XYZ file of C-alpha atoms in Angstrom:
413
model
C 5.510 16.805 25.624
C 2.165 17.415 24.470
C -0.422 14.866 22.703
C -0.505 16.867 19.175
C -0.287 14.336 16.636
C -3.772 13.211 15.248
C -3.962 10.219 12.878
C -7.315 10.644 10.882
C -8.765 7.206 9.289
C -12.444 6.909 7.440
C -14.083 3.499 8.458
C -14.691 1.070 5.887
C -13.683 3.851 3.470
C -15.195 2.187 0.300
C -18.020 0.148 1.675
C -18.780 3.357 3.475
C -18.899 5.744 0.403
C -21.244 2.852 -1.244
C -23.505 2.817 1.335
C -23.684 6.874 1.141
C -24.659 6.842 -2.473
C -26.888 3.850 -2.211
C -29.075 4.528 0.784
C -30.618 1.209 0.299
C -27.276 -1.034 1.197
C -27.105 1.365 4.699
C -26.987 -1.671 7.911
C -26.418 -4.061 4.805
C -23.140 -6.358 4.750
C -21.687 -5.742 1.690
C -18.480 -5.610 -0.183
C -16.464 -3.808 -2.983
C -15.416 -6.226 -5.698
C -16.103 -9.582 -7.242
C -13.601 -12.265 -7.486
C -11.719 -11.030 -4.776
C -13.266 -8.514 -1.880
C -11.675 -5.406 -2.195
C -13.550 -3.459 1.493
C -15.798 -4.508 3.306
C -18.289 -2.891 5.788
C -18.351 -3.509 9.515
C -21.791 -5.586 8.628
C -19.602 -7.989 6.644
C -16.896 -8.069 9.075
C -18.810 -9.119 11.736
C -18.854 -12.408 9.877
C -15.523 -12.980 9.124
C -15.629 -10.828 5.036
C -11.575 -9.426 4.738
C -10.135 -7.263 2.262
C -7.962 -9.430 -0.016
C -10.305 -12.411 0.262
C -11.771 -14.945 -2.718
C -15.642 -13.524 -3.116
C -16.325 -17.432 -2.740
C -14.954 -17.779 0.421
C -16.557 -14.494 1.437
C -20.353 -16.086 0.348
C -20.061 -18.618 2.265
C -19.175 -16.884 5.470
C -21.944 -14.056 4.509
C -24.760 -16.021 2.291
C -26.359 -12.425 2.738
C -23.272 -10.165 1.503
C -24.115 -7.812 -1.405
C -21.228 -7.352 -3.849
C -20.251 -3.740 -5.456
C -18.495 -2.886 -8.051
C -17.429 0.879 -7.068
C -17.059 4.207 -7.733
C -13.578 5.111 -7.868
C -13.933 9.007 -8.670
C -16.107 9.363 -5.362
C -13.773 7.153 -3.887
C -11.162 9.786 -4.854
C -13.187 12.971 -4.232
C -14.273 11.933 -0.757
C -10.988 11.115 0.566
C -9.664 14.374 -0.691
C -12.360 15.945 0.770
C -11.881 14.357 4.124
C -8.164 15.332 3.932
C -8.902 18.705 3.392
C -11.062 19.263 6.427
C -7.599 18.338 8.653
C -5.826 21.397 6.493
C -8.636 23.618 7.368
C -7.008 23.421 10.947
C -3.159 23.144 10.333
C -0.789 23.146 7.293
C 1.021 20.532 8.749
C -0.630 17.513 6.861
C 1.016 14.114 6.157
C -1.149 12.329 3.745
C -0.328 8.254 3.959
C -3.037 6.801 1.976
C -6.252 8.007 0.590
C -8.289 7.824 3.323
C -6.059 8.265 6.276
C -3.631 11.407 7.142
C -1.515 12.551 10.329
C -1.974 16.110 11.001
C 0.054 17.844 14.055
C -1.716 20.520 15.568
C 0.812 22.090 18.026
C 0.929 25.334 16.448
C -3.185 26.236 16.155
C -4.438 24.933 19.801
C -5.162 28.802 20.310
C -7.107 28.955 17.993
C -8.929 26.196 17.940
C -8.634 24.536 21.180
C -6.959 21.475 22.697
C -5.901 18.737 20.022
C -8.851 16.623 21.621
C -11.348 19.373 20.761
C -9.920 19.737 17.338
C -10.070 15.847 16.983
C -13.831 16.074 17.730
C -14.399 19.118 15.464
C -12.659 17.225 12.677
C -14.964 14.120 13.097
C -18.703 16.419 13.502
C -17.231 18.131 10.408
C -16.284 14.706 8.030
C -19.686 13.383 9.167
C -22.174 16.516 8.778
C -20.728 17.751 5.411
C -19.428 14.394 3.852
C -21.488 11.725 5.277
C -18.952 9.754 6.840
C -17.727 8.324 10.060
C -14.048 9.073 11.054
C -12.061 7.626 13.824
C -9.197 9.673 15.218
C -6.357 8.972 17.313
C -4.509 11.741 19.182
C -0.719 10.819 20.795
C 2.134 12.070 21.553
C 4.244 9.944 18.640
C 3.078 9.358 14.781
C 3.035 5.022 15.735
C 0.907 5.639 19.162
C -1.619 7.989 17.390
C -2.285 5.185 14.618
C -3.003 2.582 17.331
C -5.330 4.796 19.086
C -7.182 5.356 15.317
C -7.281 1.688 15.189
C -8.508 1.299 19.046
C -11.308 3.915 18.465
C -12.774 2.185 15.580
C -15.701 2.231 14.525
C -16.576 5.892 14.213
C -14.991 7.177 17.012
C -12.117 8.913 19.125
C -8.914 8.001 21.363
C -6.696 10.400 23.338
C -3.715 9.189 25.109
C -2.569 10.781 27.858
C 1.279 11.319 27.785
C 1.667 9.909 31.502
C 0.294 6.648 30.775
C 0.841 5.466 26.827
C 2.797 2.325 28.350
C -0.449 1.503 30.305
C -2.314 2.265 27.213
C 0.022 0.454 25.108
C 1.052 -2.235 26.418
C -2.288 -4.507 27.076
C -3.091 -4.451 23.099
C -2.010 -7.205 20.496
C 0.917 -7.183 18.514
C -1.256 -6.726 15.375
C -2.028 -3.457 15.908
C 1.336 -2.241 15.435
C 3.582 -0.917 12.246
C 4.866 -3.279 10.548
C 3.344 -6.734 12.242
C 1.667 -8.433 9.741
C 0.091 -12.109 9.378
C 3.172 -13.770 8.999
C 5.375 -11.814 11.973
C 2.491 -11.990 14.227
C 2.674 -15.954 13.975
C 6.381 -15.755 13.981
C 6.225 -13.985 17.813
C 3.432 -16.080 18.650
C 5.743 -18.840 18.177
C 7.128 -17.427 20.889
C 4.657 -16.153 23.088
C 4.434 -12.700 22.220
C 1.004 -11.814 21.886
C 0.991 -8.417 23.374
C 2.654 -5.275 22.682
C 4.069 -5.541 26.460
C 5.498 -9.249 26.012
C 6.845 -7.402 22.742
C 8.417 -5.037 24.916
C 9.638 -7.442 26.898
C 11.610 -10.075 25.121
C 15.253 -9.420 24.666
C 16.752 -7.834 21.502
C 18.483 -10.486 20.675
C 15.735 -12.695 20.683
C 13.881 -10.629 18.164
C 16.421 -9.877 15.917
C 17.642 -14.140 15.628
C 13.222 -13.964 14.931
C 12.718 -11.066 12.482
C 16.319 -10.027 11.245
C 18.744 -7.022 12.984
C 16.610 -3.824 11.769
C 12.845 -5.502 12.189
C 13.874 -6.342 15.583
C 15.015 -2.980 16.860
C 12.605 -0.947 15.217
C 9.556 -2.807 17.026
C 11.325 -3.148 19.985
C 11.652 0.995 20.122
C 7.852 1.157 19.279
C 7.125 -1.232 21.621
C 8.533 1.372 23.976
C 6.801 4.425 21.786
C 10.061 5.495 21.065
C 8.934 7.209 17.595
C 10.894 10.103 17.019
C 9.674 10.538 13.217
C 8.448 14.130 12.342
C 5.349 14.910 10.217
C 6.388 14.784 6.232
C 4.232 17.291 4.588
C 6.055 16.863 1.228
C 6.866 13.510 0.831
C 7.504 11.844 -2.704
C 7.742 8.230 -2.716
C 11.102 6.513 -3.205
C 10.119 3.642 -5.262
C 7.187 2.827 -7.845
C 5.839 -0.864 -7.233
C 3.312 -2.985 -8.200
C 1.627 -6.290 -7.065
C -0.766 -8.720 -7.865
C -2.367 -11.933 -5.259
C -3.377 -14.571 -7.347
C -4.688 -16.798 -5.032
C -3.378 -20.218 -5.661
C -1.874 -20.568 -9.103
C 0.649 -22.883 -10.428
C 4.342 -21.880 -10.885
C 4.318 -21.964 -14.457
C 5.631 -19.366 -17.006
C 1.911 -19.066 -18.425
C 0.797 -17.898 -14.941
C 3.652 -14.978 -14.519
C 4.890 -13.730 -17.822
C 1.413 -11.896 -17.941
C 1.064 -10.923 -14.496
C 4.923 -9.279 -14.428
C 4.283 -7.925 -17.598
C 0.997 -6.304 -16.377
C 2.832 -5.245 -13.287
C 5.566 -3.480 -15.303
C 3.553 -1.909 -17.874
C 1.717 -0.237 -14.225
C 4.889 0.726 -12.903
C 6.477 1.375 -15.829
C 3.837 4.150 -17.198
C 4.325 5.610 -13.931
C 7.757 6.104 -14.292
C 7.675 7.674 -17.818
C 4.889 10.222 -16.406
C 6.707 11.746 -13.943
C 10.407 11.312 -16.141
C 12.096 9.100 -13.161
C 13.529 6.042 -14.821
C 15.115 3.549 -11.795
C 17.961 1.415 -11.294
C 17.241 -0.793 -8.931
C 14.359 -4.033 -9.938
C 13.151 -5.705 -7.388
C 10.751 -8.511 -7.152
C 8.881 -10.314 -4.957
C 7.065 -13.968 -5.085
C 4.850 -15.233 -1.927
C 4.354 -19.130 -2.155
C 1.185 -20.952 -0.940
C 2.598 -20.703 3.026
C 2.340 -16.992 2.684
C 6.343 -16.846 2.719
C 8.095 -14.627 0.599
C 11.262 -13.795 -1.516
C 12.909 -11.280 -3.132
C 15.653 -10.933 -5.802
C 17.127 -7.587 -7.037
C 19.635 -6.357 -9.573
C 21.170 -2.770 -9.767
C 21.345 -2.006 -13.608
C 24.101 0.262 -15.314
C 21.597 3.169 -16.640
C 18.013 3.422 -14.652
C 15.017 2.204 -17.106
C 11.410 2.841 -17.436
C 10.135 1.081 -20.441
C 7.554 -1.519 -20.151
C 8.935 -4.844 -21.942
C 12.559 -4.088 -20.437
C 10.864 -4.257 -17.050
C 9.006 -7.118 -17.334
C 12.291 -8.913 -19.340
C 14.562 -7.918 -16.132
C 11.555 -8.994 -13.429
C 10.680 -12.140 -15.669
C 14.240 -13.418 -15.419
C 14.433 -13.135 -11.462
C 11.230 -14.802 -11.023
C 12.970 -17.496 -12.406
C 16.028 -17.514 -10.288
C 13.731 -17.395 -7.298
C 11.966 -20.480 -8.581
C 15.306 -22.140 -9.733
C 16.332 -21.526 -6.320
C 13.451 -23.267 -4.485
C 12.738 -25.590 -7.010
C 10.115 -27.242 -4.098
C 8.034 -24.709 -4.249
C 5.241 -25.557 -7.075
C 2.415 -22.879 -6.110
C 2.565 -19.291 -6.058
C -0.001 -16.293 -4.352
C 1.334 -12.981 -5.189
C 3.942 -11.279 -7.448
C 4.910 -7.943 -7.007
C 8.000 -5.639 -8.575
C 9.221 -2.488 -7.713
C 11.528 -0.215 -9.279
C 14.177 2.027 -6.552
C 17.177 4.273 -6.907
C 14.851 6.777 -9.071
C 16.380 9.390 -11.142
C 15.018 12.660 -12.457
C 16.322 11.876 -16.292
C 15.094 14.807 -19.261
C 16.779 13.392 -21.794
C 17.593 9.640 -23.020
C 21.723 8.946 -22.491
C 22.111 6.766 -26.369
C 25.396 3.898 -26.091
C 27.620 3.014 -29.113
C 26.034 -0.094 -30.949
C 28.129 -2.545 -29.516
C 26.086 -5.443 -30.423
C 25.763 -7.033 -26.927
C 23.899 -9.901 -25.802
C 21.238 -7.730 -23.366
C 21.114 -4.526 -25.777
C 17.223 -5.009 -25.815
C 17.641 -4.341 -22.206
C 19.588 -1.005 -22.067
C 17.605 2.077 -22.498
C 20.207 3.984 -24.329
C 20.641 0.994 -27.720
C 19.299 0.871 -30.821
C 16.754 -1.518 -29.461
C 16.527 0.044 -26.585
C 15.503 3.266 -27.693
C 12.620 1.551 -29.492
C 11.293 -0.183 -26.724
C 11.120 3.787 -25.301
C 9.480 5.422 -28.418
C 7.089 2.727 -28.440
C 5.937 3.291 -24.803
C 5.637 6.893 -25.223
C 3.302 6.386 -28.430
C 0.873 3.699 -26.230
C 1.403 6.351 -23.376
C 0.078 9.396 -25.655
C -3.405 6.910 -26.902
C -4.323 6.076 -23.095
C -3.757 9.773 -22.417
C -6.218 10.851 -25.197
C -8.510 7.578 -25.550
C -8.035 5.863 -21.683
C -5.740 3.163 -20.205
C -8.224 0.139 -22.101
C -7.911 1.445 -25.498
C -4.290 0.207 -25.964
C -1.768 -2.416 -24.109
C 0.401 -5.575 -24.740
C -1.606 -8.660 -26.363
C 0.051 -10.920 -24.108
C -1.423 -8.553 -21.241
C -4.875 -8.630 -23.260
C -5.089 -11.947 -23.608
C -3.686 -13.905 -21.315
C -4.446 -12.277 -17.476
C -8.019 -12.138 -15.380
C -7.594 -9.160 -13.141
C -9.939 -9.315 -10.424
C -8.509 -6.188 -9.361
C -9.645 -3.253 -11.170
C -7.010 -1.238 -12.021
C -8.576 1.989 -11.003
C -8.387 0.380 -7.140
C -4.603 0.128 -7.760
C -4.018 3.372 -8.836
C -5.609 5.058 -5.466
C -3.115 3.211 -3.579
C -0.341 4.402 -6.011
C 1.589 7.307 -4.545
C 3.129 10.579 -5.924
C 6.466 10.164 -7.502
């Protein structure tokens, strides 16, 4: 088989477009954000500046780092523009995030040349009429061409030749791949898997005892670039989710009844927009040693108003904390709402005067928690998201995240 499959990622996408509007911060270290860094350029990242860390922090490893608050429309209208230069070549476009795309270009080669000469067209073109660099990865598989994106960074281009990906693949860290984040790369370190090869190496069993059954095989076939995933032109997401990192913050009700409520009022408008209410809640709370757990409860009729959501995530928080009653500090919440349904029409119950009717979408109560929604949903649709929400929302949370930095990230339901 051919290497057709180009994964297309803009460097430093946000610091980048900053530094294109603001000729003045071009060579500068800087970063998006405030209390927390949102991007950062390669100037910052040379000293240590992540996404996701405290500004604090990120002063004192850069005393010289220049902070941004950011331009989300550009944001948005460069990335679609960058996208749209990969459709100029092929229609077979896989958008993952808003600045990064697979495109496979098997069926226009003759007209446009070998995928590596479309790779470099693709970057001249991104750079002369947007301004920014590109790095592309070209493969044979979806997972190898995202690891040769990563390996040509910054700003530039990676082919891999079909007869030697294991040589290519092998020799790099774990990190690199689908998947292995900070907690599973310590995990295999604890093991002495460093490399994608060692990776490759261990026994199944071994990694599956580590990371659980499915974790295990899957990066133990990619290990192996045995990625047989096609290219999903039309894909709608599955699930509508939310989180928030708090840094270090007590396990106390006052701490997560506004966060979960902000996070369902997020998800929750979502839902309503696109009229695909969901069964399944899920949430998730990561203690100060970066572990995590979940809890999740499959409800009788799916839901998408606001206070229900929070009410449902609210109470298993609480379990999870019940249940690991130890644990006293908490770093991120996050819910997500599964098992969507395409629903026209509210289903009503008989009043039957249970305990949770406040909680079913089709009571009395219910069906005011709905109306309600849809009246706050109608003012942010004429006035803007700001100009009405939940007091306890209002009043009682700090984002440091601006919500229009969430919403890129959000995709189509």
């Amino acid at each position: 088989m051919e290497a057709n499959i180009l994964h297309a990622d803009l460097d430093a996408f946000y610091a980048s477009v900053e530094q294109l509007l603001d000729p003045a911060l071009r060579g500068r270290p800087i970063a998006v954000g405030g209390g927390v860094v949102l991007a950062a350029s390669y100037e910052a990242k040379a000293f240590g500046v992540r996404g996701g860390m405290p500004g604090r922090r990120a002063r004192e490893l850069c005393p010289g780092l220049i902070f941004v608050g950011g331009h989300f429309k550009d944001y948005q209208r460069l990335g679609d523009a960058a996208i749209q230069v990969l459709g100029d070549f092929t229609p077979v476009v896989e958008r993952i995030s808003i600045d990064e795309a697979f495109a496979d270009v098997a069926g226009c080669t003759h007209l446009f040349g070998p995928p590596a000469e479309i790779a470099t067209t693709i970057r001249r073109r991104v750079r002369a009429e947007l301004g920014l660099p590109i790095s592309v990865g070209v493969a044979r598989t979806k997972h190898l061409a995202k690891i040769a994106s990563q390996v040509a960074k910054p700003d530039g281009l990676v082919v891999v030749d079909p007869r030697h990906e294991l040589e290519f693949l092998h020799d790099l860290p774990v990190e690199l791949m689908w998947g292995v984040g900070p907690v599973t790369r310590e995990r295999l370190a604890g093991i002495g898997v460093r490399t994608i090869g060692e990776l490759a190496k261990t026994k199944g069993g071994s990694l599956e005892r580590l990371l659980g059954p499915a974790a295990g095989e899957k990066l133990n076939a990619l290990a192996w670039n045995r990625d047989p995933r096609k290219l999903e032109t039309q894909r709608r997401a599955q699930s509508a989710g939310a989180q928030s990192a708090l840094g270090r913050k007590p396990a106390e009700a006052k701490i997560f009844v506004p966060t979960l409520l902000h996070l369902a009022d997020r998800v929750a408008t979502r839902l309503r927009a696109k009229s695909r209410p969901g069964r399944t809640v899920t949430v998730r709370v990561r203690f100060a040693d970066l572990r995590s757990v979940t809890r999740s409860i499959t409800l009788d009729q799916p839901i998408s108003a606001t206070a229900m959501l929070a009410e449902i995530a609210e109470a298993l928080v609480r379990k999870v904390l019940v249940d690991h009653p130890h644990e006293k500090t908490i770093s991120l919440l996050e819910i997500a709402v599964s098992h969507l349904e395409k629903q026209s029409a509210l289903q009503l119950e008989l009043p039957l005067g249970l305990d949770d009717d406040s909680r079913r979408p089709g009571t009395r109560k219910g069906a005011a928690r709905w109306t309600a929604d849809r009246a706050i949903d109608k003012i942010r649709d004429r006035f803007g998201w700001e100009a009405v929400g939940y007091a306890s929302v209002t009043l009682g949370l700090s984002r440091s995240v601006p919500d229009a930095f969430r919403e890129l990230a959000e995709k189509e339901l």
